[in-house]
Amino acid sequence: QVPLVESGGGSVHSGGSLKLSCAASGEINYVYFMGWFRQAPGKERERVATLLSDGSTTYADSVKGRFTISRDNAKNTLYLQMNSLRPEDTAMYYCAADRTWLQLYQGEAKYWGQGTQVTVSS
């Protein structure tokens, strides 16, 4: 059983919206810190948003005010609502989970999904 499975990616025009989902399973539960990362071709992986257990969030400056991370513990699913999308948001988006906040924040999480592609055209 794959512990993290992303969905919801696709192709949209600039200004459009998408909502990504990440279904968690196995040992990953509410005690895990979770977040979204992305990687564009030829670029390093970038942290997009993270969610702490107390509900607080962190966002990359480039997505603040446009993206919203949330979690449904009953469904064990992480979400990323992306609005006002721009061509520079084009990337493969990954969700990640770890029991240690720092491991997740530094991009060294134990669990990673397979990724979902987001393409934004101008």
Short mmCIF file of N, CA and C in Angstrom, two decimals:
data_model
loop_
_atom_site.label_atom_id
_atom_site.label_comp_id
_atom_site.label_asym_id
_atom_site.label_seq_id
_atom_site.Cartn_x
_atom_site.Cartn_y
_atom_site.Cartn_z
N GLN A 1 0.85 -1.18 0.00
CA GLN A 1 0.00 0.00 0.00
C GLN A 1 0.89 1.24 0.00
N VAL A 2 0.68 2.12 -0.99
CA VAL A 2 1.46 3.34 -1.09
C VAL A 2 0.99 4.30 -0.01
N PRO A 3 1.89 4.79 0.83
CA PRO A 3 1.48 5.62 1.97
C PRO A 3 0.92 6.99 1.62
N LEU A 4 1.36 7.58 0.51
CA LEU A 4 0.88 8.90 0.11
C LEU A 4 0.54 8.87 -1.38
N VAL A 5 -0.66 9.26 -1.72
CA VAL A 5 -1.08 9.28 -3.12
C VAL A 5 -1.70 10.64 -3.44
N GLU A 6 -1.05 11.37 -4.34
CA GLU A 6 -1.56 12.68 -4.75
C GLU A 6 -2.51 12.56 -5.92
N SER A 7 -3.38 13.53 -6.04
CA SER A 7 -4.29 13.64 -7.18
C SER A 7 -4.72 15.08 -7.32
N GLY A 8 -5.35 15.39 -8.45
CA GLY A 8 -5.91 16.72 -8.64
C GLY A 8 -5.11 17.63 -9.56
N GLY A 9 -3.95 17.17 -10.01
CA GLY A 9 -3.18 17.99 -10.92
C GLY A 9 -3.86 18.10 -12.28
N GLY A 10 -3.33 18.97 -13.12
CA GLY A 10 -3.89 19.13 -14.45
C GLY A 10 -3.32 20.35 -15.14
N SER A 11 -3.96 20.72 -16.24
CA SER A 11 -3.53 21.88 -17.02
C SER A 11 -4.59 22.97 -16.95
N VAL A 12 -4.17 24.17 -16.60
CA VAL A 12 -5.09 25.30 -16.51
C VAL A 12 -4.43 26.52 -17.14
N HIS A 13 -5.25 27.51 -17.43
CA HIS A 13 -4.74 28.80 -17.90
C HIS A 13 -4.37 29.67 -16.72
N SER A 14 -3.52 30.63 -16.98
CA SER A 14 -3.12 31.58 -15.95
C SER A 14 -4.36 32.21 -15.31
N GLY A 15 -4.36 32.29 -14.00
CA GLY A 15 -5.50 32.81 -13.26
C GLY A 15 -6.46 31.74 -12.80
N GLY A 16 -6.28 30.53 -13.27
CA GLY A 16 -7.17 29.43 -12.91
C GLY A 16 -6.86 28.86 -11.54
N SER A 17 -7.64 27.84 -11.18
CA SER A 17 -7.51 27.21 -9.86
C SER A 17 -7.45 25.69 -10.00
N LEU A 18 -6.79 25.08 -9.05
CA LEU A 18 -6.75 23.63 -8.91
C LEU A 18 -6.72 23.31 -7.43
N LYS A 19 -7.24 22.13 -7.08
CA LYS A 19 -7.14 21.67 -5.71
C LYS A 19 -6.49 20.29 -5.72
N LEU A 20 -5.34 20.21 -5.09
CA LEU A 20 -4.62 18.96 -4.99
C LEU A 20 -5.03 18.22 -3.72
N SER A 21 -5.04 16.91 -3.81
CA SER A 21 -5.33 16.07 -2.64
C SER A 21 -4.20 15.09 -2.46
N CYS A 22 -3.99 14.71 -1.21
CA CYS A 22 -2.97 13.71 -0.87
C CYS A 22 -3.57 12.77 0.16
N ALA A 23 -3.89 11.57 -0.29
CA ALA A 23 -4.48 10.58 0.60
C ALA A 23 -3.38 9.80 1.30
N ALA A 24 -3.42 9.81 2.63
CA ALA A 24 -2.41 9.13 3.43
C ALA A 24 -2.96 7.80 3.94
N SER A 25 -2.08 6.85 4.10
CA SER A 25 -2.49 5.54 4.61
C SER A 25 -1.34 4.93 5.40
N GLY A 26 -1.58 3.73 5.88
CA GLY A 26 -0.56 3.05 6.66
C GLY A 26 -0.36 3.72 8.00
N GLU A 27 0.87 3.92 8.38
CA GLU A 27 1.16 4.49 9.69
C GLU A 27 1.01 6.00 9.72
N ILE A 28 0.83 6.62 8.58
CA ILE A 28 0.71 8.08 8.55
C ILE A 28 -0.66 8.48 9.06
N ASN A 29 -0.66 9.22 10.16
CA ASN A 29 -1.93 9.67 10.73
C ASN A 29 -1.78 11.09 11.23
N TYR A 30 -2.69 11.51 12.07
CA TYR A 30 -2.77 12.91 12.46
C TYR A 30 -1.53 13.40 13.20
N VAL A 31 -0.70 12.48 13.72
CA VAL A 31 0.47 12.94 14.46
C VAL A 31 1.60 13.34 13.53
N TYR A 32 1.45 13.00 12.26
CA TYR A 32 2.49 13.34 11.30
C TYR A 32 2.35 14.78 10.83
N PHE A 33 3.47 15.45 10.68
CA PHE A 33 3.49 16.74 10.02
C PHE A 33 3.46 16.48 8.52
N MET A 34 2.72 17.32 7.80
CA MET A 34 2.60 17.10 6.36
C MET A 34 2.77 18.40 5.61
N GLY A 35 3.15 18.27 4.35
CA GLY A 35 3.35 19.47 3.55
C GLY A 35 3.37 19.18 2.07
N TRP A 36 3.46 20.25 1.30
CA TRP A 36 3.53 20.17 -0.17
C TRP A 36 4.85 20.77 -0.65
N PHE A 37 5.46 20.09 -1.59
CA PHE A 37 6.67 20.55 -2.24
C PHE A 37 6.43 20.52 -3.75
N ARG A 38 7.29 21.20 -4.49
CA ARG A 38 7.17 21.15 -5.95
C ARG A 38 8.55 21.21 -6.57
N GLN A 39 8.63 20.67 -7.78
CA GLN A 39 9.89 20.71 -8.52
C GLN A 39 9.60 20.93 -9.99
N ALA A 40 10.14 22.00 -10.52
CA ALA A 40 10.01 22.30 -11.94
C ALA A 40 11.22 21.74 -12.67
N PRO A 41 11.11 21.48 -13.96
CA PRO A 41 12.24 20.94 -14.72
C PRO A 41 13.47 21.84 -14.63
N GLY A 42 14.59 21.22 -14.29
CA GLY A 42 15.83 21.97 -14.20
C GLY A 42 16.00 22.79 -12.95
N LYS A 43 15.05 22.68 -12.03
CA LYS A 43 15.12 23.45 -10.79
C LYS A 43 15.14 22.53 -9.58
N GLU A 44 15.60 23.06 -8.47
CA GLU A 44 15.61 22.29 -7.23
C GLU A 44 14.20 22.21 -6.66
N ARG A 45 13.99 21.18 -5.87
CA ARG A 45 12.71 21.04 -5.20
C ARG A 45 12.50 22.19 -4.23
N GLU A 46 11.27 22.68 -4.19
CA GLU A 46 10.93 23.86 -3.38
C GLU A 46 9.81 23.51 -2.41
N ARG A 47 9.94 23.95 -1.19
CA ARG A 47 8.87 23.78 -0.22
C ARG A 47 7.76 24.79 -0.51
N VAL A 48 6.55 24.33 -0.63
CA VAL A 48 5.43 25.18 -0.98
C VAL A 48 4.63 25.58 0.26
N ALA A 49 4.23 24.59 1.04
CA ALA A 49 3.41 24.86 2.22
C ALA A 49 3.50 23.70 3.19
N THR A 50 3.43 23.99 4.48
CA THR A 50 3.43 22.95 5.49
C THR A 50 2.35 23.24 6.52
N LEU A 51 1.93 22.18 7.18
CA LEU A 51 0.86 22.29 8.17
C LEU A 51 1.31 21.64 9.46
N LEU A 52 1.27 22.42 10.54
CA LEU A 52 1.66 21.89 11.83
C LEU A 52 0.46 21.29 12.54
N SER A 53 0.74 20.51 13.56
CA SER A 53 -0.33 19.80 14.27
C SER A 53 -1.27 20.75 14.99
N ASP A 54 -0.80 21.97 15.28
CA ASP A 54 -1.68 22.93 15.97
C ASP A 54 -2.51 23.73 14.98
N GLY A 55 -2.37 23.41 13.70
CA GLY A 55 -3.15 24.09 12.68
C GLY A 55 -2.44 25.25 12.04
N SER A 56 -1.30 25.63 12.57
CA SER A 56 -0.56 26.73 11.96
C SER A 56 0.07 26.27 10.65
N THR A 57 0.37 27.22 9.80
CA THR A 57 0.84 26.91 8.45
C THR A 57 2.07 27.75 8.09
N THR A 58 2.81 27.26 7.13
CA THR A 58 3.88 28.05 6.54
C THR A 58 3.70 28.00 5.03
N TYR A 59 4.06 29.08 4.37
CA TYR A 59 3.95 29.16 2.92
C TYR A 59 5.21 29.77 2.33
N ALA A 60 5.56 29.33 1.14
CA ALA A 60 6.61 30.01 0.40
C ALA A 60 6.10 31.40 0.03
N ASP A 61 6.99 32.36 0.00
CA ASP A 61 6.58 33.73 -0.32
C ASP A 61 5.88 33.81 -1.67
N SER A 62 6.30 32.97 -2.58
CA SER A 62 5.77 33.03 -3.94
C SER A 62 4.31 32.58 -4.04
N VAL A 63 3.80 31.90 -3.00
CA VAL A 63 2.43 31.40 -3.07
C VAL A 63 1.52 32.00 -2.00
N LYS A 64 2.07 32.80 -1.11
CA LYS A 64 1.27 33.40 -0.04
C LYS A 64 0.11 34.20 -0.62
N GLY A 65 -1.05 34.00 -0.03
CA GLY A 65 -2.24 34.70 -0.49
C GLY A 65 -2.93 34.04 -1.67
N ARG A 66 -2.29 33.05 -2.27
CA ARG A 66 -2.88 32.34 -3.41
C ARG A 66 -3.17 30.89 -3.11
N PHE A 67 -2.32 30.25 -2.32
CA PHE A 67 -2.46 28.83 -2.00
C PHE A 67 -2.89 28.67 -0.54
N THR A 68 -3.66 27.62 -0.29
CA THR A 68 -4.10 27.31 1.07
C THR A 68 -3.94 25.82 1.33
N ILE A 69 -3.21 25.49 2.39
CA ILE A 69 -3.03 24.10 2.78
C ILE A 69 -4.03 23.77 3.88
N SER A 70 -4.59 22.56 3.81
CA SER A 70 -5.55 22.15 4.83
C SER A 70 -5.50 20.63 4.95
N ARG A 71 -6.19 20.15 5.97
CA ARG A 71 -6.13 18.71 6.25
C ARG A 71 -7.46 18.26 6.82
N ASP A 72 -7.91 17.12 6.38
CA ASP A 72 -9.10 16.48 6.93
C ASP A 72 -8.63 15.22 7.64
N ASN A 73 -8.53 15.28 8.96
CA ASN A 73 -8.01 14.14 9.71
C ASN A 73 -8.94 12.93 9.62
N ALA A 74 -10.23 13.17 9.50
CA ALA A 74 -11.18 12.06 9.42
C ALA A 74 -10.95 11.26 8.14
N LYS A 75 -10.56 11.97 7.07
CA LYS A 75 -10.29 11.30 5.80
C LYS A 75 -8.81 11.01 5.62
N ASN A 76 -7.99 11.47 6.58
CA ASN A 76 -6.54 11.31 6.49
C ASN A 76 -6.01 11.83 5.16
N THR A 77 -6.47 13.01 4.80
CA THR A 77 -6.15 13.60 3.50
C THR A 77 -5.67 15.03 3.67
N LEU A 78 -4.61 15.35 2.94
CA LEU A 78 -4.04 16.70 2.90
C LEU A 78 -4.47 17.35 1.60
N TYR A 79 -4.74 18.65 1.64
CA TYR A 79 -5.16 19.38 0.46
C TYR A 79 -4.28 20.59 0.20
N LEU A 80 -4.28 21.03 -1.05
CA LEU A 80 -3.65 22.29 -1.41
C LEU A 80 -4.56 22.98 -2.42
N GLN A 81 -5.25 24.02 -1.97
CA GLN A 81 -6.08 24.82 -2.86
C GLN A 81 -5.19 25.88 -3.50
N MET A 82 -5.16 25.88 -4.81
CA MET A 82 -4.30 26.80 -5.54
C MET A 82 -5.16 27.71 -6.40
N ASN A 83 -5.11 29.00 -6.09
CA ASN A 83 -5.86 29.99 -6.85
C ASN A 83 -4.91 30.95 -7.55
N SER A 84 -5.44 31.68 -8.50
CA SER A 84 -4.64 32.68 -9.23
C SER A 84 -3.33 32.08 -9.73
N LEU A 85 -3.44 30.93 -10.34
CA LEU A 85 -2.23 30.22 -10.79
C LEU A 85 -1.50 31.00 -11.87
N ARG A 86 -0.19 30.85 -11.84
CA ARG A 86 0.69 31.54 -12.77
C ARG A 86 1.54 30.51 -13.52
N PRO A 87 2.06 30.85 -14.67
CA PRO A 87 2.93 29.90 -15.40
C PRO A 87 4.10 29.42 -14.56
N GLU A 88 4.61 30.28 -13.69
CA GLU A 88 5.75 29.88 -12.85
C GLU A 88 5.37 28.87 -11.78
N ASP A 89 4.09 28.59 -11.61
CA ASP A 89 3.65 27.54 -10.68
C ASP A 89 3.73 26.15 -11.32
N THR A 90 4.03 26.11 -12.61
CA THR A 90 4.13 24.83 -13.31
C THR A 90 5.24 23.97 -12.70
N ALA A 91 4.88 22.78 -12.28
CA ALA A 91 5.83 21.88 -11.61
C ALA A 91 5.15 20.56 -11.30
N MET A 92 5.95 19.61 -10.88
CA MET A 92 5.42 18.39 -10.27
C MET A 92 5.26 18.68 -8.79
N TYR A 93 4.08 18.42 -8.27
CA TYR A 93 3.79 18.70 -6.87
C TYR A 93 3.78 17.39 -6.08
N TYR A 94 4.46 17.42 -4.94
CA TYR A 94 4.58 16.24 -4.09
C TYR A 94 4.08 16.55 -2.69
N CYS A 95 3.41 15.59 -2.08
CA CYS A 95 3.14 15.75 -0.66
C CYS A 95 4.14 14.89 0.11
N ALA A 96 4.38 15.29 1.33
CA ALA A 96 5.36 14.62 2.17
C ALA A 96 4.88 14.57 3.60
N ALA A 97 5.38 13.60 4.35
CA ALA A 97 4.98 13.45 5.74
C ALA A 97 6.14 12.94 6.58
N ASP A 98 6.20 13.43 7.81
CA ASP A 98 7.22 12.98 8.73
C ASP A 98 6.75 13.26 10.15
N ARG A 99 7.22 12.46 11.09
CA ARG A 99 6.87 12.68 12.49
C ARG A 99 7.68 13.83 13.09
N THR A 100 8.75 14.21 12.39
CA THR A 100 9.60 15.29 12.89
C THR A 100 9.41 16.53 12.03
N TRP A 101 9.05 17.63 12.65
CA TRP A 101 8.78 18.88 11.93
C TRP A 101 9.98 19.32 11.12
N LEU A 102 11.18 19.28 11.71
CA LEU A 102 12.36 19.78 11.04
C LEU A 102 12.68 18.95 9.80
N GLN A 103 12.51 17.64 9.92
CA GLN A 103 12.76 16.77 8.77
C GLN A 103 11.86 17.16 7.60
N LEU A 104 10.61 17.40 7.89
CA LEU A 104 9.68 17.80 6.84
C LEU A 104 10.08 19.16 6.27
N TYR A 105 10.30 20.12 7.14
CA TYR A 105 10.56 21.50 6.73
C TYR A 105 11.81 21.59 5.85
N GLN A 106 12.79 20.74 6.17
CA GLN A 106 14.03 20.75 5.40
C GLN A 106 13.96 19.89 4.15
N GLY A 107 12.81 19.33 3.89
CA GLY A 107 12.66 18.52 2.69
C GLY A 107 13.26 17.14 2.81
N GLU A 108 13.39 16.66 4.04
CA GLU A 108 13.99 15.34 4.27
C GLU A 108 12.98 14.41 4.93
N ALA A 109 11.73 14.55 4.51
CA ALA A 109 10.66 13.74 5.10
C ALA A 109 10.84 12.26 4.79
N LYS A 110 10.29 11.44 5.67
CA LYS A 110 10.40 9.99 5.51
C LYS A 110 9.52 9.50 4.36
N TYR A 111 8.33 10.08 4.21
CA TYR A 111 7.39 9.62 3.21
C TYR A 111 7.14 10.70 2.15
N TRP A 112 7.11 10.24 0.91
CA TRP A 112 6.82 11.11 -0.24
C TRP A 112 5.82 10.43 -1.16
N GLY A 113 4.95 11.23 -1.77
CA GLY A 113 4.06 10.71 -2.78
C GLY A 113 4.76 10.63 -4.12
N GLN A 114 4.04 10.13 -5.11
CA GLN A 114 4.63 9.96 -6.43
C GLN A 114 4.56 11.24 -7.27
N GLY A 115 3.77 12.20 -6.81
CA GLY A 115 3.69 13.49 -7.49
C GLY A 115 2.50 13.60 -8.41
N THR A 116 2.05 14.82 -8.60
CA THR A 116 0.98 15.13 -9.55
C THR A 116 1.38 16.39 -10.31
N GLN A 117 1.25 16.35 -11.62
CA GLN A 117 1.73 17.44 -12.47
C GLN A 117 0.72 18.58 -12.55
N VAL A 118 1.24 19.79 -12.38
CA VAL A 118 0.44 21.01 -12.55
C VAL A 118 1.09 21.83 -13.66
N THR A 119 0.31 22.15 -14.66
CA THR A 119 0.81 22.95 -15.78
C THR A 119 -0.08 24.16 -15.98
N VAL A 120 0.52 25.34 -15.95
CA VAL A 120 -0.23 26.58 -16.09
C VAL A 120 0.26 27.29 -17.35
N SER A 121 -0.64 27.52 -18.26
CA SER A 121 -0.28 28.20 -19.50
C SER A 121 -0.71 29.66 -19.46
N SER A 122 0.05 30.49 -20.15
CA SER A 122 -0.24 31.93 -20.14
C SER A 122 -1.27 32.30 -21.20
#
